[in-house]
PDB file of C-alpha atoms in Angstrom:
ATOM      1  CA  UNK B   1     -63.987 -12.125  30.047  1.00 21.00           C
ATOM      2  CA  UNK B   2     -61.585 -11.998  26.866  1.00 24.00           C
ATOM      3  CA  UNK B   3     -59.436  -8.974  26.017  1.00 31.00           C
ATOM      4  CA  UNK B   4     -58.171  -8.569  22.963  1.00 29.00           C
ATOM      5  CA  UNK B   5     -54.974  -5.860  23.503  1.00 35.00           C
ATOM      6  CA  UNK B   6     -54.151  -3.224  20.355  1.00 34.00           C
ATOM      7  CA  UNK B   7     -51.334  -5.449  19.237  1.00 34.00           C
ATOM      8  CA  UNK B   8     -53.425  -8.176  18.797  1.00 34.00           C
ATOM      9  CA  UNK B   9     -52.223 -10.805  21.307  1.00 37.00           C
ATOM     10  CA  UNK B  10     -55.708 -11.805  23.858  1.00 37.00           C
ATOM     11  CA  UNK B  11     -55.616 -12.497  27.441  1.00 38.00           C
ATOM     12  CA  UNK B  12     -58.131 -14.383  29.518  1.00 39.00           C
ATOM     13  CA  UNK B  13     -58.886 -16.075  32.795  1.00 37.00           C
ATOM     14  CA  UNK B  14     -56.782 -18.738  31.847  1.00 41.00           C
ATOM     15  CA  UNK B  15     -54.031 -16.267  31.096  1.00 42.00           C
ATOM     16  CA  UNK B  16     -51.423 -16.247  33.749  1.00 43.00           C
ATOM     17  CA  UNK B  17     -51.463 -12.357  32.612  1.00 44.00           C
ATOM     18  CA  UNK B  18     -55.339 -12.119  32.831  1.00 42.00           C
ATOM     19  CA  UNK B  19     -56.654  -9.103  34.480  1.00 42.00           C
ATOM     20  CA  UNK B  20     -53.286  -8.795  36.597  1.00 57.00           C
ATOM     21  CA  UNK B  21     -51.906  -5.165  37.419  1.00 64.00           C
ATOM     22  CA  UNK B  22     -48.642  -4.725  38.288  1.00 70.00           C
ATOM     23  CA  UNK B  23     -47.981  -4.505  42.356  1.00 75.00           C
ATOM     24  CA  UNK B  24     -45.791  -1.660  43.159  1.00 73.00           C
ATOM     25  CA  UNK B  25     -42.792  -3.510  43.981  1.00 79.00           C
ATOM     26  CA  UNK B  26     -43.110  -5.619  40.664  1.00 82.00           C
ATOM     27  CA  UNK B  27     -43.243  -1.810  39.351  1.00 77.00           C
ATOM     28  CA  UNK B  28     -40.197  -1.183  40.906  1.00 77.00           C
ATOM     29  CA  UNK B  29     -37.865  -4.141  40.260  1.00 85.00           C
ATOM     30  CA  UNK B  30     -39.140  -3.077  36.590  1.00 82.00           C
ATOM     31  CA  UNK B  31     -38.241   0.551  36.828  1.00 78.00           C
ATOM     32  CA  UNK B  32     -34.783  -1.148  37.999  1.00 81.00           C
ATOM     33  CA  UNK B  33     -33.967  -3.631  35.066  1.00 85.00           C
ATOM     34  CA  UNK B  34     -35.296  -0.294  32.992  1.00 81.00           C
ATOM     35  CA  UNK B  35     -31.952   2.172  34.482  1.00 79.00           C
ATOM     36  CA  UNK B  36     -29.378  -0.202  33.834  1.00 83.00           C
ATOM     37  CA  UNK B  37     -30.677   0.067  30.344  1.00 83.00           C
ATOM     38  CA  UNK B  38     -29.719  -3.892  29.589  1.00 88.00           C
ATOM     39  CA  UNK B  39     -32.168  -5.889  27.594  1.00 92.00           C
ATOM     40  CA  UNK B  40     -34.796  -8.208  29.329  1.00 94.00           C
ATOM     41  CA  UNK B  41     -37.613 -10.189  29.160  1.00 94.00           C
ATOM     42  CA  UNK B  42     -40.824  -9.890  31.602  1.00 92.00           C
ATOM     43  CA  UNK B  43     -43.576 -12.250  31.726  1.00 92.00           C
ATOM     44  CA  UNK B  44     -45.768 -14.013  34.747  1.00 90.00           C
ATOM     45  CA  UNK B  45     -45.449 -17.775  35.454  1.00 88.00           C
ATOM     46  CA  UNK B  46     -48.532 -20.238  36.486  1.00 87.00           C
ATOM     47  CA  UNK B  47     -48.557 -18.621  39.679  1.00 86.00           C
ATOM     48  CA  UNK B  48     -48.845 -14.671  38.124  1.00 85.00           C
ATOM     49  CA  UNK B  49     -45.746 -13.952  39.658  1.00 87.00           C
ATOM     50  CA  UNK B  50     -43.338 -11.926  38.224  1.00 89.00           C
ATOM     51  CA  UNK B  51     -40.268 -12.803  35.959  1.00 92.00           C
ATOM     52  CA  UNK B  52     -37.687 -10.847  34.959  1.00 93.00           C
ATOM     53  CA  UNK B  53     -34.686 -12.257  32.945  1.00 93.00           C
ATOM     54  CA  UNK B  54     -32.238 -10.497  31.864  1.00 92.00           C
ATOM     55  CA  UNK B  55     -30.797 -10.878  28.309  1.00 91.00           C
ATOM     56  CA  UNK B  56     -26.934  -9.334  28.289  1.00 81.00           C
ATOM     57  CA  UNK B  57     -24.309 -11.690  29.387  1.00 73.00           C
ATOM     58  CA  UNK B  58     -26.141 -14.593  28.669  1.00 69.00           C
ATOM     59  CA  UNK B  59     -25.968 -17.180  25.973  1.00 75.00           C
ATOM     60  CA  UNK B  60     -26.288 -15.539  22.147  1.00 87.00           C
ATOM     61  CA  UNK B  61     -29.069 -17.950  21.392  1.00 90.00           C
ATOM     62  CA  UNK B  62     -32.360 -18.832  23.884  1.00 94.00           C
ATOM     63  CA  UNK B  63     -34.047 -21.680  23.822  1.00 96.00           C
ATOM     64  CA  UNK B  64     -38.040 -20.684  25.009  1.00 97.00           C
ATOM     65  CA  UNK B  65     -40.272 -24.138  25.558  1.00 96.00           C
ATOM     66  CA  UNK B  66     -42.195 -26.072  27.521  1.00 96.00           C
ATOM     67  CA  UNK B  67     -39.447 -28.289  28.649  1.00 96.00           C
ATOM     68  CA  UNK B  68     -37.692 -27.671  31.420  1.00 95.00           C
ATOM     69  CA  UNK B  69     -33.976 -27.631  29.821  1.00 95.00           C
ATOM     70  CA  UNK B  70     -34.519 -24.377  27.943  1.00 96.00           C
ATOM     71  CA  UNK B  71     -33.249 -20.926  28.712  1.00 94.00           C
ATOM     72  CA  UNK B  72     -36.722 -19.864  29.469  1.00 95.00           C
ATOM     73  CA  UNK B  73     -38.942 -22.422  30.791  1.00 96.00           C
ATOM     74  CA  UNK B  74     -42.476 -21.914  30.287  1.00 96.00           C
ATOM     75  CA  UNK B  75     -43.666 -25.716  32.033  1.00 96.00           C
ATOM     76  CA  UNK B  76     -46.916 -24.205  32.860  1.00 94.00           C
ATOM     77  CA  UNK B  77     -48.242 -23.355  29.582  1.00 95.00           C
ATOM     78  CA  UNK B  78     -49.867 -26.739  27.794  1.00 95.00           C
ATOM     79  CA  UNK B  79     -50.128 -24.863  24.299  1.00 96.00           C
ATOM     80  CA  UNK B  80     -45.961 -24.302  24.469  1.00 96.00           C
ATOM     81  CA  UNK B  81     -44.137 -27.201  22.599  1.00 96.00           C
ATOM     82  CA  UNK B  82     -41.407 -28.261  24.598  1.00 96.00           C
ATOM     83  CA  UNK B  83     -39.052 -26.367  21.830  1.00 96.00           C
ATOM     84  CA  UNK B  84     -41.015 -23.658  20.796  1.00 96.00           C
ATOM     85  CA  UNK B  85     -38.683 -20.745  20.098  1.00 96.00           C
ATOM     86  CA  UNK B  86     -35.574 -18.845  20.029  1.00 96.00           C
ATOM     87  CA  UNK B  87     -33.976 -16.190  20.424  1.00 96.00           C
ATOM     88  CA  UNK B  88     -30.829 -14.735  19.357  1.00 95.00           C
ATOM     89  CA  UNK B  89     -28.749 -12.100  19.392  1.00 93.00           C
ATOM     90  CA  UNK B  90     -26.578 -10.755  16.300  1.00 89.00           C
ATOM     91  CA  UNK B  91     -24.904  -8.032  15.562  1.00 88.00           C
ATOM     92  CA  UNK B  92     -26.107  -6.623  19.057  1.00 88.00           C
ATOM     93  CA  UNK B  93     -29.535  -6.420  17.917  1.00 91.00           C
ATOM     94  CA  UNK B  94     -32.096  -9.811  19.253  1.00 95.00           C
ATOM     95  CA  UNK B  95     -34.217 -11.580  17.082  1.00 96.00           C
ATOM     96  CA  UNK B  96     -36.779 -14.144  17.777  1.00 96.00           C
ATOM     97  CA  UNK B  97     -37.407 -17.317  15.431  1.00 95.00           C
ATOM     98  CA  UNK B  98     -39.935 -20.339  15.166  1.00 91.00           C
ATOM     99  CA  UNK B  99     -38.872 -21.745  11.754  1.00 84.00           C
ATOM    100  CA  UNK B 100     -41.514 -24.445  12.369  1.00 86.00           C
ATOM    101  CA  UNK B 101     -40.041 -25.803  15.967  1.00 87.00           C
ATOM    102  CA  UNK B 102     -43.536 -25.362  17.170  1.00 92.00           C
ATOM    103  CA  UNK B 103     -47.047 -27.025  17.079  1.00 91.00           C
ATOM    104  CA  UNK B 104     -49.364 -23.935  17.225  1.00 94.00           C
ATOM    105  CA  UNK B 105     -47.156 -21.254  16.517  1.00 94.00           C
ATOM    106  CA  UNK B 106     -45.211 -17.907  17.968  1.00 95.00           C
ATOM    107  CA  UNK B 107     -46.539 -14.384  17.161  1.00 95.00           C
ATOM    108  CA  UNK B 108     -44.790 -11.033  17.370  1.00 92.00           C
ATOM    109  CA  UNK B 109     -47.428  -8.453  18.629  1.00 86.00           C
ATOM    110  CA  UNK B 110     -49.853 -10.217  17.272  1.00 86.00           C
ATOM    111  CA  UNK B 111     -48.551 -11.527  13.893  1.00 89.00           C
ATOM    112  CA  UNK B 112     -47.555 -14.720  12.990  1.00 92.00           C
ATOM    113  CA  UNK B 113     -43.572 -15.096  13.471  1.00 92.00           C
ATOM    114  CA  UNK B 114     -42.245 -16.630   9.536  1.00 87.00           C
ATOM    115  CA  UNK B 115     -38.572 -16.967   9.926  1.00 87.00           C
ATOM    116  CA  UNK B 116     -36.728 -14.761  11.987  1.00 91.00           C
ATOM    117  CA  UNK B 117     -38.190 -10.849  13.588  1.00 93.00           C
ATOM    118  CA  UNK B 118     -36.376  -8.351  14.483  1.00 92.00           C
ATOM    119  CA  UNK B 119     -37.142  -7.373  18.382  1.00 94.00           C
ATOM    120  CA  UNK B 120     -37.674  -3.942  19.157  1.00 88.00           C
ATOM    121  CA  UNK B 121     -38.546  -2.220  23.058  1.00 84.00           C
ATOM    122  CA  UNK B 122     -42.232  -2.623  23.837  1.00 81.00           C
ATOM    123  CA  UNK B 123     -42.551  -6.063  21.589  1.00 88.00           C
ATOM    124  CA  UNK B 124     -44.804  -8.463  23.055  1.00 90.00           C
ATOM    125  CA  UNK B 125     -44.111 -12.478  21.873  1.00 94.00           C
ATOM    126  CA  UNK B 126     -46.633 -14.659  22.447  1.00 94.00           C
ATOM    127  CA  UNK B 127     -46.279 -18.417  22.771  1.00 95.00           C
ATOM    128  CA  UNK B 128     -49.274 -20.518  23.178  1.00 94.00           C
ATOM    129  CA  UNK B 129     -51.258 -18.826  26.150  1.00 92.00           C
ATOM    130  CA  UNK B 130     -48.456 -16.855  27.677  1.00 94.00           C
ATOM    131  CA  UNK B 131     -46.937 -13.291  26.617  1.00 92.00           C
ATOM    132  CA  UNK B 132     -43.888 -12.110  26.728  1.00 94.00           C
ATOM    133  CA  UNK B 133     -43.067  -8.514  26.574  1.00 91.00           C
ATOM    134  CA  UNK B 134     -39.201  -7.336  25.436  1.00 92.00           C
ATOM    135  CA  UNK B 135     -38.170  -4.351  26.826  1.00 89.00           C
ATOM    136  CA  UNK B 136     -34.744  -2.680  25.236  1.00 86.00           C
ATOM    137  CA  UNK B 137     -34.317   0.111  27.463  1.00 79.00           C
ATOM    138  CA  UNK B 138     -31.422   2.950  26.761  1.00 68.00           C
ATOM    139  CA  UNK B 139     -28.646   3.155  28.902  1.00 58.00           C
ATOM    140  CA  UNK B 140     -29.177   5.849  31.871  1.00 50.00           C
ATOM    141  CA  UNK B 141     -25.562   5.842  32.731  1.00 47.00           C
ATOM    142  CA  UNK B 142     -24.587   9.180  31.168  1.00 42.00           C
ATOM    143  CA  UNK B 143     -27.994  10.969  32.764  1.00 45.00           C
ATOM    144  CA  UNK B 144     -28.539  12.976  34.928  1.00 43.00           C
ATOM    145  CA  UNK B 145     -28.469  11.379  38.585  1.00 41.00           C
ATOM    146  CA  UNK B 146     -32.115  11.893  40.760  1.00 45.00           C
ATOM    147  CA  UNK B 147     -31.442  13.826  44.278  1.00 39.00           C
ATOM    148  CA  UNK B 148     -31.879  11.171  46.570  1.00 39.00           C
ATOM    149  CA  UNK B 149     -34.750  10.598  48.307  1.00 43.00           C
ATOM    150  CA  UNK B 150     -36.895  12.681  46.082  1.00 55.00           C
ATOM    151  CA  UNK B 151     -40.030  11.381  45.319  1.00 63.00           C
ATOM    152  CA  UNK B 152     -43.467  13.263  44.057  1.00 66.00           C
ATOM    153  CA  UNK B 153     -46.553  13.144  46.305  1.00 64.00           C
ATOM    154  CA  UNK B 154     -49.856  13.939  45.139  1.00 64.00           C
ATOM    155  CA  UNK B 155     -50.327  17.586  46.578  1.00 70.00           C
ATOM    156  CA  UNK B 156     -46.953  18.496  44.077  1.00 80.00           C
ATOM    157  CA  UNK B 157     -49.346  18.527  41.336  1.00 88.00           C
ATOM    158  CA  UNK B 158     -51.650  20.509  40.474  1.00 92.00           C
ATOM    159  CA  UNK B 159     -55.290  18.762  39.766  1.00 92.00           C
ATOM    160  CA  UNK B 160     -55.008  18.960  36.311  1.00 94.00           C
ATOM    161  CA  UNK B 161     -51.805  17.356  35.849  1.00 92.00           C
ATOM    162  CA  UNK B 162     -52.388  14.265  38.167  1.00 92.00           C
ATOM    163  CA  UNK B 163     -56.073  14.382  35.695  1.00 94.00           C
ATOM    164  CA  UNK B 164     -53.593  13.846  33.067  1.00 95.00           C
ATOM    165  CA  UNK B 165     -51.368  11.156  34.764  1.00 93.00           C
ATOM    166  CA  UNK B 166     -54.797   8.877  35.737  1.00 93.00           C
ATOM    167  CA  UNK B 167     -56.259   9.226  32.376  1.00 94.00           C
ATOM    168  CA  UNK B 168     -52.515   8.377  30.907  1.00 94.00           C
ATOM    169  CA  UNK B 169     -52.950   5.287  33.081  1.00 89.00           C
ATOM    170  CA  UNK B 170     -56.442   4.525  32.727  1.00 88.00           C
ATOM    171  CA  UNK B 171     -55.840   1.683  30.313  1.00 85.00           C
ATOM    172  CA  UNK B 172     -52.668  -0.526  32.756  1.00 78.00           C
ATOM    173  CA  UNK B 173     -56.882  -0.687  35.181  1.00 74.00           C
ATOM    174  CA  UNK B 174     -56.797  -4.396  33.752  1.00 65.00           C
ATOM    175  CA  UNK B 175     -53.756  -4.732  31.578  1.00 65.00           C
ATOM    176  CA  UNK B 176     -50.286  -4.027  32.543  1.00 64.00           C
ATOM    177  CA  UNK B 177     -49.352  -5.088  28.810  1.00 69.00           C
ATOM    178  CA  UNK B 178     -51.420  -1.903  27.384  1.00 71.00           C
ATOM    179  CA  UNK B 179     -50.209   1.062  26.192  1.00 78.00           C
ATOM    180  CA  UNK B 180     -50.462   4.693  27.856  1.00 88.00           C
ATOM    181  CA  UNK B 181     -54.017   6.708  26.621  1.00 90.00           C
ATOM    182  CA  UNK B 182     -53.148   9.100  23.398  1.00 93.00           C
ATOM    183  CA  UNK B 183     -53.341  12.648  23.877  1.00 95.00           C
ATOM    184  CA  UNK B 184     -56.323  12.502  21.642  1.00 95.00           C
ATOM    185  CA  UNK B 185     -58.044   9.992  24.358  1.00 94.00           C
ATOM    186  CA  UNK B 186     -56.840  12.103  27.293  1.00 96.00           C
ATOM    187  CA  UNK B 187     -57.959  15.345  25.685  1.00 95.00           C
ATOM    188  CA  UNK B 188     -61.388  13.769  24.915  1.00 95.00           C
ATOM    189  CA  UNK B 189     -61.461  12.588  28.811  1.00 95.00           C
ATOM    190  CA  UNK B 190     -60.634  15.797  30.331  1.00 95.00           C
ATOM    191  CA  UNK B 191     -62.166  18.376  27.836  1.00 95.00           C
ATOM    192  CA  UNK B 192     -58.345  19.789  27.220  1.00 94.00           C
ATOM    193  CA  UNK B 193     -57.614  20.303  23.868  1.00 96.00           C
ATOM    194  CA  UNK B 194     -54.740  18.022  22.878  1.00 95.00           C
ATOM    195  CA  UNK B 195     -51.854  20.685  23.039  1.00 95.00           C
ATOM    196  CA  UNK B 196     -52.931  21.593  26.388  1.00 95.00           C
ATOM    197  CA  UNK B 197     -52.263  18.013  27.258  1.00 95.00           C
ATOM    198  CA  UNK B 198     -49.013  17.716  25.593  1.00 95.00           C
ATOM    199  CA  UNK B 199     -47.671  20.754  27.705  1.00 95.00           C
ATOM    200  CA  UNK B 200     -48.802  19.045  30.778  1.00 94.00           C
ATOM    201  CA  UNK B 201     -47.337  15.911  29.658  1.00 95.00           C
ATOM    202  CA  UNK B 202     -43.950  17.983  28.966  1.00 94.00           C
ATOM    203  CA  UNK B 203     -44.560  19.395  32.460  1.00 95.00           C
ATOM    204  CA  UNK B 204     -44.523  16.108  34.234  1.00 94.00           C
ATOM    205  CA  UNK B 205     -41.728  14.195  31.988  1.00 93.00           C
ATOM    206  CA  UNK B 206     -39.772  17.105  33.459  1.00 92.00           C
ATOM    207  CA  UNK B 207     -41.452  16.537  37.277  1.00 90.00           C
ATOM    208  CA  UNK B 208     -40.743  12.938  37.200  1.00 89.00           C
ATOM    209  CA  UNK B 209     -37.042  13.513  35.332  1.00 89.00           C
ATOM    210  CA  UNK B 210     -37.644  11.333  32.636  1.00 88.00           C
ATOM    211  CA  UNK B 211     -37.709  14.119  29.896  1.00 89.00           C
ATOM    212  CA  UNK B 212     -33.806  12.661  28.617  1.00 87.00           C
ATOM    213  CA  UNK B 213     -35.538   9.540  27.665  1.00 83.00           C
ATOM    214  CA  UNK B 214     -36.498   8.644  24.173  1.00 79.00           C
ATOM    215  CA  UNK B 215     -39.708  10.049  23.156  1.00 77.00           C
ATOM    216  CA  UNK B 216     -41.618   6.438  22.586  1.00 71.00           C
ATOM    217  CA  UNK B 217     -40.188   5.278  26.349  1.00 78.00           C
ATOM    218  CA  UNK B 218     -41.669   8.712  28.264  1.00 87.00           C
ATOM    219  CA  UNK B 219     -45.473   7.708  28.463  1.00 88.00           C
ATOM    220  CA  UNK B 220     -45.135   4.034  29.861  1.00 83.00           C
ATOM    221  CA  UNK B 221     -42.320   5.429  32.415  1.00 84.00           C
ATOM    222  CA  UNK B 222     -44.327   8.103  33.466  1.00 90.00           C
ATOM    223  CA  UNK B 223     -46.894   5.675  34.387  1.00 88.00           C
ATOM    224  CA  UNK B 224     -44.541   3.108  35.491  1.00 82.00           C
ATOM    225  CA  UNK B 225     -43.099   6.096  37.811  1.00 84.00           C
ATOM    226  CA  UNK B 226     -46.293   7.535  38.595  1.00 86.00           C
ATOM    227  CA  UNK B 227     -47.816   3.781  39.879  1.00 82.00           C
ATOM    228  CA  UNK B 228     -44.833   2.741  41.935  1.00 77.00           C
ATOM    229  CA  UNK B 229     -44.017   6.175  43.550  1.00 81.00           C
ATOM    230  CA  UNK B 230     -48.270   5.868  44.636  1.00 82.00           C
ATOM    231  CA  UNK B 231     -49.247   9.389  42.689  1.00 86.00           C
ATOM    232  CA  UNK B 232     -51.786   7.214  41.103  1.00 84.00           C
ATOM    233  CA  UNK B 233     -53.387   4.346  42.773  1.00 80.00           C
ATOM    234  CA  UNK B 234     -54.605   1.231  40.288  1.00 71.00           C
ATOM    235  CA  UNK B 235     -57.696   2.517  42.088  1.00 77.00           C
ATOM    236  CA  UNK B 236     -57.506   5.391  40.716  1.00 80.00           C
ATOM    237  CA  UNK B 237     -57.857   4.004  37.342  1.00 77.00           C
TER     238      UNK B 237
END
């Protein structure tokens, strides 16, 4: 089975990312990486194990390719060139470039990279059959500290709030690189108004302590927190 993703990428039976939902432990590792507020990469190796590559503190230029000598080696993917692409940090901004290094090209959110392209939080790079997510979360050093041990349980939410969470996370059932469902999709599934969904989401952002995050990060973080805390499980989706 092949699934075309919203950004134009492709996953399938031969891809390390095919039909693979993140485990609670993997979600915990990713959430911890996000909380540090430093840019990082997320990918899966030939055994579908999650790999997190922190970018801050590394060299200002990183090579990606099939050869073991690369900073980010992808030896399992035969469609990746020995030296395939480069990541470079300039004035604090990360970019990806190919510049003819690879035979099969490098794609960013489904578009082939020509020259150099700036990376933004949530972007997905495709080299061969391998997908690499770029994350640049906002630092949370100055944010309120959550109360130690405070975790939400299923019983802490109303039935409608939990239904909204399940509908929000549903695209992640077979694709951890999906994007959360839109307000319109959730409203249609639950037979509620879009304004009602917005209200429930605002409440959920506050309940999970993530209301301070940038708007473009809240929804995916809410899904990750709900799955990691067990309020929603993959079986629910």
